[in-house]
Amino acid sequence: QPELAGDFATLMRWADTYRRLRVRTNADTPPDSKTAREFGAEGIGLCRTEHMFFDDNRIVAVRQMILADDRAGREEALAKLLPMQRDDFEGIFREMSGLPVTIRLLDPPLHEFLPREDSEFAEVAAAMGVDAKALKDRAEDLSEFNPMLGHRGCRLGITYPEIYEMQARAIFEAAIAVTTGDGDPVEPEIMIPLVATEKELSILRGHVEAVAEAVFREKGTSVPYKVGTMIELPRAAICADRIAGAADFFSFGTNDLTQTTIGISRDDASRFLDPYVKMDIFPQDPFVSLDVDGVGTLVSMGADKGRAVKPDLKIGICGEHGGDPASITFCEGLGLDYVSCSPFRVPIARLAAAQAAIAAEKQG
Ligand code: PEP
Ligand code: MG
């Protein structure tokens, strides 16, 4: 652990003896997972799977998956992606040596996957054996005025269940391969994004369970697993008691929760928030440090409502705020189980979690 050598490493070990909050990382590749472990991450709290789909040797199949106009066409594309996803997850499980790994099912704004150039349309059309013009029409049909509030997150899993089924299969096959091979036992945590209603979660949980049963039967063995949800929409926080019925864990996605609570685009905010902060309209950029009065109230409500139904519900936070010391203090106050942040913020989070625990103890 070269980055955490000497006095710094000693300080971090001391901090760990005071800390109550666990510190996980947001990582979606084996190298990032390794870096995070070297910094002391105790698991992965958010593995975003959408980044994996942009790989040069898969983007054509991904575009085929999105542009196919029937389930059979999507399944043909998904069959090409399955072995690659299985390798993705195997690599991460191995790197994490049995530590908890939360894998979030696909959550892209769909337009990011659509071809733009004629040559890209031609390439996908050739792979599908269809006319490029037909594909352009289909892409036109799929275009959205506001993709960040559109056909993304679990809505994709509801309309195209075969996408999440492929990912769940890849996760279970990878977990079994590592567990029955030379790796540490894996208990995957499958996370559903952008859930607003309990029905979305219970439908998708049903699909994941059906895939688990099928894979376990085929392989003649099983692994334990959990299914949980992001809480990143105000409705999910408000209805967290109902949503908890179908969830083994909650993870607060405070990036989207901030965006949807204060109604400011997370992608454009930095352009105009400076004067806001200077005028103390928000004491800090709310996308960096949790807006405690507004978003924080929803986080607190969501955690309380979830625990009222399931006292042992695991609850974490995986938005950018999970690596911000002031927000971590807030999470300590709520008694969350863990924070999850980017690999390079893990030491900051360890220290902040210790300081928060010490301060809480002093206050009695
Ligand atoms: C979030 O919304 O806070 C989150 C962690 O998910 P993403 O940033 O991938 O939307
Ligand atoms: Mg999100």
mmCIF file of C-alpha atoms and ligand atoms in Angstrom:
data_model
loop_
_atom_site.group_PDB
_atom_site.id
_atom_site.type_symbol
_atom_site.label_atom_id
_atom_site.label_comp_id
_atom_site.label_asym_id
_atom_site.label_seq_id
_atom_site.Cartn_x
_atom_site.Cartn_y
_atom_site.Cartn_z
ATOM 1 C CA GLN A 1 0.000 0.000 0.000
ATOM 2 C CA PRO A 2 2.514 2.654 -1.100
ATOM 3 C CA GLU A 3 -0.027 5.507 -0.927
ATOM 4 C CA LEU A 4 -0.870 4.758 2.669
ATOM 5 C CA ALA A 5 2.591 4.136 4.056
ATOM 6 C CA GLY A 6 4.222 5.428 7.214
ATOM 7 C CA ASP A 7 2.519 7.918 9.517
ATOM 8 C CA PHE A 8 -0.432 8.265 7.196
ATOM 9 C CA ALA A 9 -1.142 4.544 7.346
ATOM 10 C CA THR A 10 -0.823 4.631 11.148
ATOM 11 C CA LEU A 11 -3.244 7.543 11.380
ATOM 12 C CA MET A 12 -5.732 5.680 9.197
ATOM 13 C CA ARG A 13 -5.486 2.579 11.363
ATOM 14 C CA TRP A 14 -6.173 4.696 14.442
ATOM 15 C CA ALA A 15 -9.121 6.284 12.682
ATOM 16 C CA ASP A 16 -10.489 2.845 11.902
ATOM 17 C CA THR A 17 -10.602 1.932 15.567
ATOM 18 C CA TYR A 18 -13.044 4.831 16.186
ATOM 19 C CA ARG A 19 -15.115 4.555 13.049
ATOM 20 C CA ARG A 20 -18.595 2.979 13.070
ATOM 21 C CA LEU A 21 -19.554 3.603 9.428
ATOM 22 C CA ARG A 22 -18.164 1.122 6.933
ATOM 23 C CA VAL A 23 -16.451 2.629 3.911
ATOM 24 C CA ARG A 24 -17.056 1.115 0.503
ATOM 25 C CA THR A 25 -16.120 2.341 -2.945
ATOM 26 C CA ASN A 26 -17.732 3.168 -6.259
ATOM 27 C CA ALA A 27 -15.802 1.074 -8.770
ATOM 28 C CA ASP A 28 -16.626 -0.717 -11.976
ATOM 29 C CA THR A 29 -13.311 -2.220 -13.095
ATOM 30 C CA PRO A 30 -10.803 -4.568 -11.435
ATOM 31 C CA PRO A 31 -8.036 -1.875 -11.446
ATOM 32 C CA ASP A 32 -10.301 0.661 -9.704
ATOM 33 C CA SER A 33 -11.377 -2.019 -7.240
ATOM 34 C CA LYS A 34 -7.714 -2.775 -6.521
ATOM 35 C CA THR A 35 -6.863 0.900 -5.977
ATOM 36 C CA ALA A 36 -9.825 1.283 -3.647
ATOM 37 C CA ARG A 37 -8.810 -1.774 -1.618
ATOM 38 C CA GLU A 38 -5.300 -0.372 -1.299
ATOM 39 C CA PHE A 39 -6.900 2.741 0.179
ATOM 40 C CA GLY A 40 -8.876 0.603 2.604
ATOM 41 C CA ALA A 41 -12.278 0.131 0.921
ATOM 42 C CA GLU A 42 -14.304 -2.576 2.641
ATOM 43 C CA GLY A 43 -16.413 -3.479 -0.374
ATOM 44 C CA ILE A 44 -18.020 -1.997 -3.458
ATOM 45 C CA GLY A 45 -21.118 0.059 -2.738
ATOM 46 C CA LEU A 46 -21.783 0.946 -6.366
ATOM 47 C CA CYS A 47 -20.601 -0.865 -9.473
ATOM 48 C CA ARG A 48 -22.126 1.107 -12.342
ATOM 49 C CA THR A 49 -22.580 -1.310 -15.234
ATOM 50 C CA GLU A 50 -23.363 1.203 -17.983
ATOM 51 C CA HIS A 51 -19.684 2.104 -18.450
ATOM 52 C CA MET A 52 -18.955 -1.495 -19.406
ATOM 53 C CA PHE A 53 -21.208 -1.207 -22.429
ATOM 54 C CA PHE A 54 -19.154 1.470 -24.183
ATOM 55 C CA ASP A 55 -16.245 -0.846 -24.802
ATOM 56 C CA ASP A 56 -15.190 -0.772 -28.493
ATOM 57 C CA ASN A 57 -15.875 -4.459 -29.003
ATOM 58 C CA ARG A 58 -19.361 -4.327 -27.534
ATOM 59 C CA ILE A 59 -20.902 -1.056 -28.585
ATOM 60 C CA VAL A 60 -22.276 -2.528 -31.834
ATOM 61 C CA ALA A 61 -24.059 -5.282 -29.912
ATOM 62 C CA VAL A 62 -25.280 -2.701 -27.377
ATOM 63 C CA ARG A 63 -26.705 -0.557 -30.157
ATOM 64 C CA GLN A 64 -28.293 -3.651 -31.634
ATOM 65 C CA MET A 65 -29.833 -4.385 -28.228
ATOM 66 C CA ILE A 66 -31.346 -0.904 -28.082
ATOM 67 C CA LEU A 67 -32.399 -0.607 -31.719
ATOM 68 C CA ALA A 68 -33.868 -4.078 -32.255
ATOM 69 C CA ASP A 69 -37.599 -3.742 -32.562
ATOM 70 C CA ASP A 70 -38.499 -7.036 -30.930
ATOM 71 C CA ARG A 71 -37.432 -9.235 -28.060
ATOM 72 C CA ALA A 72 -35.811 -11.818 -30.350
ATOM 73 C CA GLY A 73 -33.546 -9.130 -31.830
ATOM 74 C CA ARG A 74 -32.582 -7.866 -28.397
ATOM 75 C CA GLU A 75 -31.894 -11.403 -27.188
ATOM 76 C CA GLU A 76 -29.574 -12.033 -30.133
ATOM 77 C CA ALA A 77 -27.543 -8.986 -29.097
ATOM 78 C CA LEU A 78 -27.668 -9.883 -25.402
ATOM 79 C CA ALA A 79 -26.304 -13.368 -26.131
ATOM 80 C CA LYS A 80 -23.163 -11.659 -27.483
ATOM 81 C CA LEU A 81 -22.872 -9.461 -24.392
ATOM 82 C CA LEU A 82 -23.426 -12.176 -21.764
ATOM 83 C CA PRO A 83 -19.919 -13.723 -21.773
ATOM 84 C CA MET A 84 -18.320 -10.272 -21.608
ATOM 85 C CA GLN A 85 -20.492 -9.228 -18.654
ATOM 86 C CA ARG A 86 -19.684 -12.515 -16.920
ATOM 87 C CA ASP A 87 -15.962 -11.750 -17.304
ATOM 88 C CA ASP A 88 -16.510 -8.199 -16.019
ATOM 89 C CA PHE A 89 -18.123 -9.467 -12.835
ATOM 90 C CA GLU A 90 -15.701 -12.348 -12.337
ATOM 91 C CA GLY A 91 -12.798 -9.900 -12.485
ATOM 92 C CA ILE A 92 -14.366 -7.628 -9.899
ATOM 93 C CA PHE A 93 -15.413 -10.456 -7.556
ATOM 94 C CA ARG A 94 -11.895 -11.880 -7.645
ATOM 95 C CA GLU A 95 -10.325 -8.502 -6.965
ATOM 96 C CA MET A 96 -12.631 -7.952 -3.976
ATOM 97 C CA SER A 97 -11.874 -11.392 -2.418
ATOM 98 C CA GLY A 98 -15.254 -12.005 -0.830
ATOM 99 C CA LEU A 99 -15.892 -8.426 0.345
ATOM 100 C CA PRO A 100 -19.437 -7.217 -0.394
ATOM 101 C CA VAL A 101 -20.032 -6.103 -3.985
ATOM 102 C CA THR A 102 -23.152 -4.190 -4.995
ATOM 103 C CA ILE A 103 -23.745 -4.354 -8.731
ATOM 104 C CA ARG A 104 -26.231 -1.908 -10.129
ATOM 105 C CA LEU A 105 -28.184 -3.035 -13.161
ATOM 106 C CA LEU A 106 -28.050 -0.871 -16.268
ATOM 107 C CA ASP A 107 -28.917 2.815 -15.836
ATOM 108 C CA PRO A 108 -27.941 4.798 -18.923
ATOM 109 C CA PRO A 109 -29.664 7.708 -20.465
ATOM 110 C CA LEU A 110 -30.526 5.712 -23.573
ATOM 111 C CA HIS A 111 -29.378 8.385 -26.022
ATOM 112 C CA GLU A 112 -25.763 7.828 -24.970
ATOM 113 C CA PHE A 113 -25.901 4.444 -26.683
ATOM 114 C CA LEU A 114 -27.573 5.546 -29.900
ATOM 115 C CA PRO A 115 -25.411 5.821 -33.032
ATOM 116 C CA ARG A 116 -24.800 9.358 -34.292
ATOM 117 C CA GLU A 117 -22.703 9.111 -37.453
ATOM 118 C CA ASP A 118 -23.923 7.498 -40.668
ATOM 119 C CA SER A 119 -20.994 5.108 -40.457
ATOM 120 C CA GLU A 120 -22.162 3.985 -36.993
ATOM 121 C CA PHE A 121 -25.680 3.351 -38.265
ATOM 122 C CA ALA A 122 -24.250 1.426 -41.215
ATOM 123 C CA GLU A 123 -22.142 -0.754 -38.913
ATOM 124 C CA VAL A 124 -25.079 -1.702 -36.684
ATOM 125 C CA ALA A 125 -27.384 -2.206 -39.675
ATOM 126 C CA ALA A 126 -24.865 -4.623 -41.192
ATOM 127 C CA ALA A 127 -24.620 -6.565 -37.912
ATOM 128 C CA MET A 128 -28.424 -6.807 -37.757
ATOM 129 C CA GLY A 129 -28.945 -7.473 -41.465
ATOM 130 C CA VAL A 130 -31.362 -4.548 -41.773
ATOM 131 C CA ASP A 131 -31.518 -1.288 -43.654
ATOM 132 C CA ALA A 132 -29.706 1.696 -42.070
ATOM 133 C CA LYS A 133 -32.677 3.933 -42.854
ATOM 134 C CA ALA A 134 -34.975 1.738 -40.732
ATOM 135 C CA LEU A 135 -32.511 2.006 -37.852
ATOM 136 C CA LYS A 136 -32.435 5.791 -38.127
ATOM 137 C CA ASP A 137 -36.210 5.886 -37.895
ATOM 138 C CA ARG A 138 -36.101 3.671 -34.842
ATOM 139 C CA ALA A 139 -33.441 5.906 -33.233
ATOM 140 C CA GLU A 140 -35.676 8.875 -33.974
ATOM 141 C CA ASP A 141 -38.557 7.112 -32.175
ATOM 142 C CA LEU A 142 -36.328 6.519 -29.153
ATOM 143 C CA SER A 143 -35.031 10.080 -28.894
ATOM 144 C CA GLU A 144 -36.198 11.954 -25.798
ATOM 145 C CA PHE A 145 -36.504 15.634 -24.901
ATOM 146 C CA ASN A 146 -35.136 15.025 -21.418
ATOM 147 C CA PRO A 147 -33.272 11.707 -21.232
ATOM 148 C CA MET A 148 -32.177 12.181 -17.606
ATOM 149 C CA LEU A 149 -35.850 12.091 -16.609
ATOM 150 C CA GLY A 150 -36.827 9.617 -19.249
ATOM 151 C CA HIS A 151 -36.404 6.015 -20.263
ATOM 152 C CA ARG A 152 -33.578 5.138 -17.899
ATOM 153 C CA GLY A 153 -32.916 3.179 -14.722
ATOM 154 C CA CYS A 154 -35.400 0.490 -13.807
ATOM 155 C CA ARG A 155 -37.780 1.763 -16.476
ATOM 156 C CA LEU A 156 -35.485 0.066 -18.976
ATOM 157 C CA GLY A 157 -35.684 -3.129 -16.940
ATOM 158 C CA ILE A 158 -39.465 -2.957 -16.991
ATOM 159 C CA THR A 159 -39.801 -2.333 -20.722
ATOM 160 C CA TYR A 160 -36.888 -4.565 -21.804
ATOM 161 C CA PRO A 161 -36.743 -7.251 -19.046
ATOM 162 C CA GLU A 162 -34.283 -9.324 -21.060
ATOM 163 C CA ILE A 163 -31.526 -6.730 -20.453
ATOM 164 C CA TYR A 164 -31.655 -7.097 -16.675
ATOM 165 C CA GLU A 165 -32.127 -10.857 -17.043
ATOM 166 C CA MET A 166 -28.873 -11.073 -19.008
ATOM 167 C CA GLN A 167 -27.068 -9.033 -16.357
ATOM 168 C CA ALA A 168 -28.495 -11.084 -13.490
ATOM 169 C CA ARG A 169 -27.447 -14.286 -15.257
ATOM 170 C CA ALA A 170 -23.922 -12.903 -15.766
ATOM 171 C CA ILE A 171 -23.725 -11.965 -12.067
ATOM 172 C CA PHE A 172 -24.894 -15.382 -10.838
ATOM 173 C CA GLU A 173 -22.703 -17.319 -13.273
ATOM 174 C CA ALA A 174 -19.676 -15.225 -12.272
ATOM 175 C CA ALA A 175 -20.416 -15.596 -8.555
ATOM 176 C CA ILE A 176 -20.714 -19.374 -8.924
ATOM 177 C CA ALA A 177 -17.545 -19.604 -11.029
ATOM 178 C CA VAL A 178 -15.518 -17.686 -8.424
ATOM 179 C CA THR A 179 -17.067 -19.423 -5.411
ATOM 180 C CA THR A 180 -16.683 -22.955 -6.780
ATOM 181 C CA GLY A 181 -13.292 -22.173 -8.342
ATOM 182 C CA ASP A 182 -10.276 -20.863 -6.497
ATOM 183 C CA GLY A 183 -11.847 -17.628 -5.196
ATOM 184 C CA ASP A 184 -13.483 -16.527 -1.942
ATOM 185 C CA PRO A 185 -17.250 -17.130 -1.619
ATOM 186 C CA VAL A 186 -19.247 -14.372 -3.291
ATOM 187 C CA GLU A 187 -22.625 -13.077 -2.116
ATOM 188 C CA PRO A 188 -23.633 -10.621 -4.842
ATOM 189 C CA GLU A 189 -25.847 -7.660 -4.038
ATOM 190 C CA ILE A 190 -27.967 -6.734 -7.052
ATOM 191 C CA MET A 191 -29.183 -3.159 -7.056
ATOM 192 C CA ILE A 192 -32.060 -1.738 -9.072
ATOM 193 C CA PRO A 193 -31.688 1.929 -10.121
ATOM 194 C CA LEU A 194 -34.127 4.829 -10.227
ATOM 195 C CA VAL A 195 -36.981 3.039 -8.517
ATOM 196 C CA ALA A 196 -40.007 5.228 -7.807
ATOM 197 C CA THR A 197 -42.636 2.657 -6.867
ATOM 198 C CA GLU A 198 -42.780 -0.575 -4.916
ATOM 199 C CA LYS A 199 -44.306 -2.293 -7.919
ATOM 200 C CA GLU A 200 -41.272 -1.559 -10.106
ATOM 201 C CA LEU A 201 -39.038 -3.138 -7.498
ATOM 202 C CA SER A 202 -41.214 -6.166 -6.827
ATOM 203 C CA ILE A 203 -41.582 -6.925 -10.560
ATOM 204 C CA LEU A 204 -37.832 -6.648 -11.131
ATOM 205 C CA ARG A 205 -37.011 -8.582 -7.988
ATOM 206 C CA GLY A 206 -39.231 -11.356 -9.358
ATOM 207 C CA HIS A 207 -37.239 -11.397 -12.604
ATOM 208 C CA VAL A 208 -33.922 -11.575 -10.737
ATOM 209 C CA GLU A 209 -35.196 -14.409 -8.541
ATOM 210 C CA ALA A 210 -36.410 -16.351 -11.579
ATOM 211 C CA VAL A 211 -32.989 -15.999 -13.232
ATOM 212 C CA ALA A 212 -31.279 -17.077 -10.001
ATOM 213 C CA GLU A 213 -33.423 -20.205 -9.834
ATOM 214 C CA ALA A 214 -32.736 -21.057 -13.482
ATOM 215 C CA VAL A 215 -28.962 -20.565 -13.151
ATOM 216 C CA PHE A 216 -28.769 -22.477 -9.851
ATOM 217 C CA ARG A 217 -30.700 -25.381 -11.406
ATOM 218 C CA GLU A 218 -28.444 -25.462 -14.489
ATOM 219 C CA LYS A 219 -25.248 -25.300 -12.454
ATOM 220 C CA GLY A 220 -26.461 -27.679 -9.729
ATOM 221 C CA THR A 221 -25.292 -25.225 -7.068
ATOM 222 C CA SER A 222 -26.270 -21.844 -5.658
ATOM 223 C CA VAL A 223 -24.872 -18.718 -4.000
ATOM 224 C CA PRO A 224 -26.571 -16.470 -1.454
ATOM 225 C CA TYR A 225 -27.548 -13.075 -2.856
ATOM 226 C CA LYS A 226 -29.390 -9.879 -2.022
ATOM 227 C CA VAL A 227 -31.645 -7.641 -4.089
ATOM 228 C CA GLY A 228 -31.917 -4.002 -3.136
ATOM 229 C CA THR A 229 -32.651 -0.617 -4.526
ATOM 230 C CA MET A 230 -31.278 2.828 -5.040
ATOM 231 C CA ILE A 231 -33.306 5.481 -3.257
ATOM 232 C CA GLU A 232 -32.690 8.415 -5.584
ATOM 233 C CA LEU A 233 -36.108 9.842 -6.317
ATOM 234 C CA PRO A 234 -38.198 11.803 -3.806
ATOM 235 C CA ARG A 235 -41.092 9.384 -4.266
ATOM 236 C CA ALA A 236 -38.894 6.468 -3.286
ATOM 237 C CA ALA A 237 -37.845 8.225 -0.062
ATOM 238 C CA ILE A 238 -41.432 9.191 0.725
ATOM 239 C CA CYS A 239 -42.712 5.644 0.075
ATOM 240 C CA ALA A 240 -39.644 3.877 1.494
ATOM 241 C CA ASP A 241 -41.765 1.788 3.883
ATOM 242 C CA ARG A 242 -43.578 0.177 0.971
ATOM 243 C CA ILE A 243 -40.428 -0.169 -1.103
ATOM 244 C CA ALA A 244 -38.589 -1.811 1.808
ATOM 245 C CA GLY A 245 -41.000 -4.735 1.535
ATOM 246 C CA ALA A 246 -39.201 -5.872 -1.632
ATOM 247 C CA ALA A 247 -35.671 -4.715 -0.694
ATOM 248 C CA ASP A 248 -32.822 -6.333 1.232
ATOM 249 C CA PHE A 249 -30.916 -3.043 1.223
ATOM 250 C CA PHE A 250 -31.208 0.635 0.317
ATOM 251 C CA SER A 251 -28.515 2.825 -1.170
ATOM 252 C CA PHE A 252 -29.175 6.547 -1.368
ATOM 253 C CA GLY A 253 -28.250 7.951 -4.779
ATOM 254 C CA THR A 254 -27.884 11.511 -3.647
ATOM 255 C CA ASN A 255 -26.780 12.782 -7.061
ATOM 256 C CA ASP A 256 -30.155 12.085 -8.641
ATOM 257 C CA LEU A 257 -31.954 12.732 -5.359
ATOM 258 C CA THR A 258 -30.430 16.223 -5.230
ATOM 259 C CA GLN A 259 -31.281 16.862 -8.864
ATOM 260 C CA THR A 260 -34.888 15.772 -8.454
ATOM 261 C CA THR A 261 -35.449 17.391 -5.069
ATOM 262 C CA ILE A 262 -34.110 20.853 -5.814
ATOM 263 C CA GLY A 263 -35.019 20.665 -9.511
ATOM 264 C CA ILE A 264 -31.563 21.636 -10.766
ATOM 265 C CA SER A 265 -29.833 19.583 -13.454
ATOM 266 C CA ARG A 266 -26.785 17.777 -12.072
ATOM 267 C CA ASP A 267 -25.116 18.141 -15.462
ATOM 268 C CA ASP A 268 -25.435 21.904 -15.751
ATOM 269 C CA ALA A 269 -25.464 23.096 -12.128
ATOM 270 C CA SER A 270 -21.773 23.990 -11.936
ATOM 271 C CA ARG A 271 -22.323 26.680 -14.595
ATOM 272 C CA PHE A 272 -24.522 28.802 -12.413
ATOM 273 C CA LEU A 273 -24.287 27.640 -8.803
ATOM 274 C CA ASP A 274 -21.249 29.772 -7.879
ATOM 275 C CA PRO A 275 -23.250 32.983 -7.297
ATOM 276 C CA TYR A 276 -25.791 30.950 -5.358
ATOM 277 C CA VAL A 277 -23.128 29.797 -2.960
ATOM 278 C CA LYS A 278 -21.586 33.296 -2.733
ATOM 279 C CA MET A 279 -25.010 34.699 -1.831
ATOM 280 C CA ASP A 280 -25.497 31.884 0.692
ATOM 281 C CA ILE A 281 -28.676 30.690 -1.018
ATOM 282 C CA PHE A 282 -27.079 27.280 -0.584
ATOM 283 C CA PRO A 283 -24.241 27.271 1.975
ATOM 284 C CA GLN A 284 -22.316 24.883 -0.320
ATOM 285 C CA ASP A 285 -22.763 23.372 -3.759
ATOM 286 C CA PRO A 286 -25.581 20.889 -3.010
ATOM 287 C CA PHE A 287 -24.110 18.412 -5.487
ATOM 288 C CA VAL A 288 -20.923 18.294 -3.405
ATOM 289 C CA SER A 289 -22.151 18.641 0.160
ATOM 290 C CA LEU A 290 -25.563 17.295 1.078
ATOM 291 C CA ASP A 291 -28.359 19.880 1.227
ATOM 292 C CA VAL A 292 -29.179 18.772 4.753
ATOM 293 C CA ASP A 293 -32.465 20.655 5.107
ATOM 294 C CA GLY A 294 -33.994 19.427 1.868
ATOM 295 C CA VAL A 295 -32.336 16.311 0.469
ATOM 296 C CA GLY A 296 -31.153 15.330 3.943
ATOM 297 C CA THR A 297 -34.730 15.309 5.214
ATOM 298 C CA LEU A 298 -35.645 12.864 2.459
ATOM 299 C CA VAL A 299 -32.650 10.660 3.259
ATOM 300 C CA SER A 300 -33.593 10.660 6.921
ATOM 301 C CA MET A 301 -37.238 9.925 6.120
ATOM 302 C CA GLY A 302 -36.287 7.133 3.730
ATOM 303 C CA ALA A 303 -33.965 5.493 6.259
ATOM 304 C CA ASP A 304 -36.540 5.729 9.077
ATOM 305 C CA LYS A 305 -39.399 4.424 6.964
ATOM 306 C CA GLY A 306 -37.315 1.577 5.604
ATOM 307 C CA ARG A 307 -36.129 0.520 9.049
ATOM 308 C CA ALA A 308 -39.643 0.777 10.485
ATOM 309 C CA VAL A 309 -40.594 -2.095 8.159
ATOM 310 C CA LYS A 310 -37.263 -3.947 8.246
ATOM 311 C CA PRO A 311 -35.169 -3.121 11.319
ATOM 312 C CA ASP A 312 -32.091 -4.838 9.894
ATOM 313 C CA LEU A 313 -32.309 -3.250 6.423
ATOM 314 C CA LYS A 314 -28.738 -2.435 5.271
ATOM 315 C CA ILE A 315 -28.544 1.221 4.299
ATOM 316 C CA GLY A 316 -25.761 3.100 2.564
ATOM 317 C CA ILE A 317 -25.151 6.143 0.433
ATOM 318 C CA CYS A 318 -23.382 6.025 -2.925
ATOM 319 C CA GLY A 319 -23.840 9.508 -4.421
ATOM 320 C CA GLU A 320 -20.835 11.875 -4.570
ATOM 321 C CA HIS A 321 -21.765 12.964 -1.051
ATOM 322 C CA GLY A 322 -20.522 9.615 0.259
ATOM 323 C CA GLY A 323 -16.983 11.029 0.040
ATOM 324 C CA ASP A 324 -17.733 14.461 1.518
ATOM 325 C CA PRO A 325 -16.837 14.886 5.208
ATOM 326 C CA ALA A 326 -19.821 17.088 6.170
ATOM 327 C CA SER A 327 -22.232 14.692 4.457
ATOM 328 C CA ILE A 328 -20.529 11.740 6.151
ATOM 329 C CA THR A 329 -21.153 13.399 9.528
ATOM 330 C CA PHE A 330 -24.809 13.619 8.568
ATOM 331 C CA CYS A 331 -24.842 9.902 7.604
ATOM 332 C CA GLU A 332 -23.257 9.011 10.954
ATOM 333 C CA GLY A 333 -26.054 10.914 12.685
ATOM 334 C CA LEU A 334 -28.633 8.826 10.833
ATOM 335 C CA GLY A 335 -26.865 5.616 11.789
ATOM 336 C CA LEU A 336 -26.395 4.473 8.185
ATOM 337 C CA ASP A 337 -24.360 1.286 7.715
ATOM 338 C CA TYR A 338 -21.887 2.520 5.102
ATOM 339 C CA VAL A 339 -20.811 5.267 2.769
ATOM 340 C CA SER A 340 -19.480 4.536 -0.708
ATOM 341 C CA CYS A 341 -17.224 6.891 -2.627
ATOM 342 C CA SER A 342 -14.681 7.004 -5.436
ATOM 343 C CA PRO A 343 -11.438 5.098 -4.726
ATOM 344 C CA PHE A 344 -9.288 8.162 -4.052
ATOM 345 C CA ARG A 345 -11.752 9.490 -1.499
ATOM 346 C CA VAL A 346 -11.736 6.318 0.592
ATOM 347 C CA PRO A 347 -9.049 7.598 3.029
ATOM 348 C CA ILE A 348 -10.933 10.894 3.441
ATOM 349 C CA ALA A 349 -14.115 8.961 4.156
ATOM 350 C CA ARG A 350 -12.350 6.728 6.718
ATOM 351 C CA LEU A 351 -11.046 9.780 8.520
ATOM 352 C CA ALA A 352 -14.329 11.696 8.315
ATOM 353 C CA ALA A 353 -16.269 8.669 9.580
ATOM 354 C CA ALA A 354 -13.923 8.432 12.581
ATOM 355 C CA GLN A 355 -14.224 12.153 13.329
ATOM 356 C CA ALA A 356 -18.013 11.916 13.056
ATOM 357 C CA ALA A 357 -18.114 8.939 15.438
ATOM 358 C CA ILE A 358 -15.883 10.719 17.964
ATOM 359 C CA ALA A 359 -18.000 13.884 17.785
ATOM 360 C CA ALA A 360 -21.198 11.858 18.200
ATOM 361 C CA GLU A 361 -19.765 10.081 21.245
ATOM 362 C CA LYS A 362 -18.739 13.392 22.834
ATOM 363 C CA GLN A 363 -22.238 14.729 22.367
ATOM 364 C CA GLY A 364 -23.472 11.609 24.122
HETATM 365 C C1 PEP B 1 -26.771 8.871 -7.762
HETATM 366 O O1 PEP B 1 -27.694 9.239 -8.499
HETATM 367 O O2 PEP B 1 -26.486 9.449 -6.692
HETATM 368 C C2 PEP B 1 -25.940 7.719 -8.127
HETATM 369 C C3 PEP B 1 -25.031 7.249 -7.298
HETATM 370 O O3 PEP B 1 -26.112 7.181 -9.368
HETATM 371 P P1 PEP B 1 -25.537 7.874 -10.695
HETATM 372 O O4 PEP B 1 -24.598 8.955 -10.266
HETATM 373 O O5 PEP B 1 -24.875 6.785 -11.465
HETATM 374 O O6 PEP B 1 -26.790 8.371 -11.346
HETATM 375 MG MG MG B 2 -28.426 7.933 -10.033
#
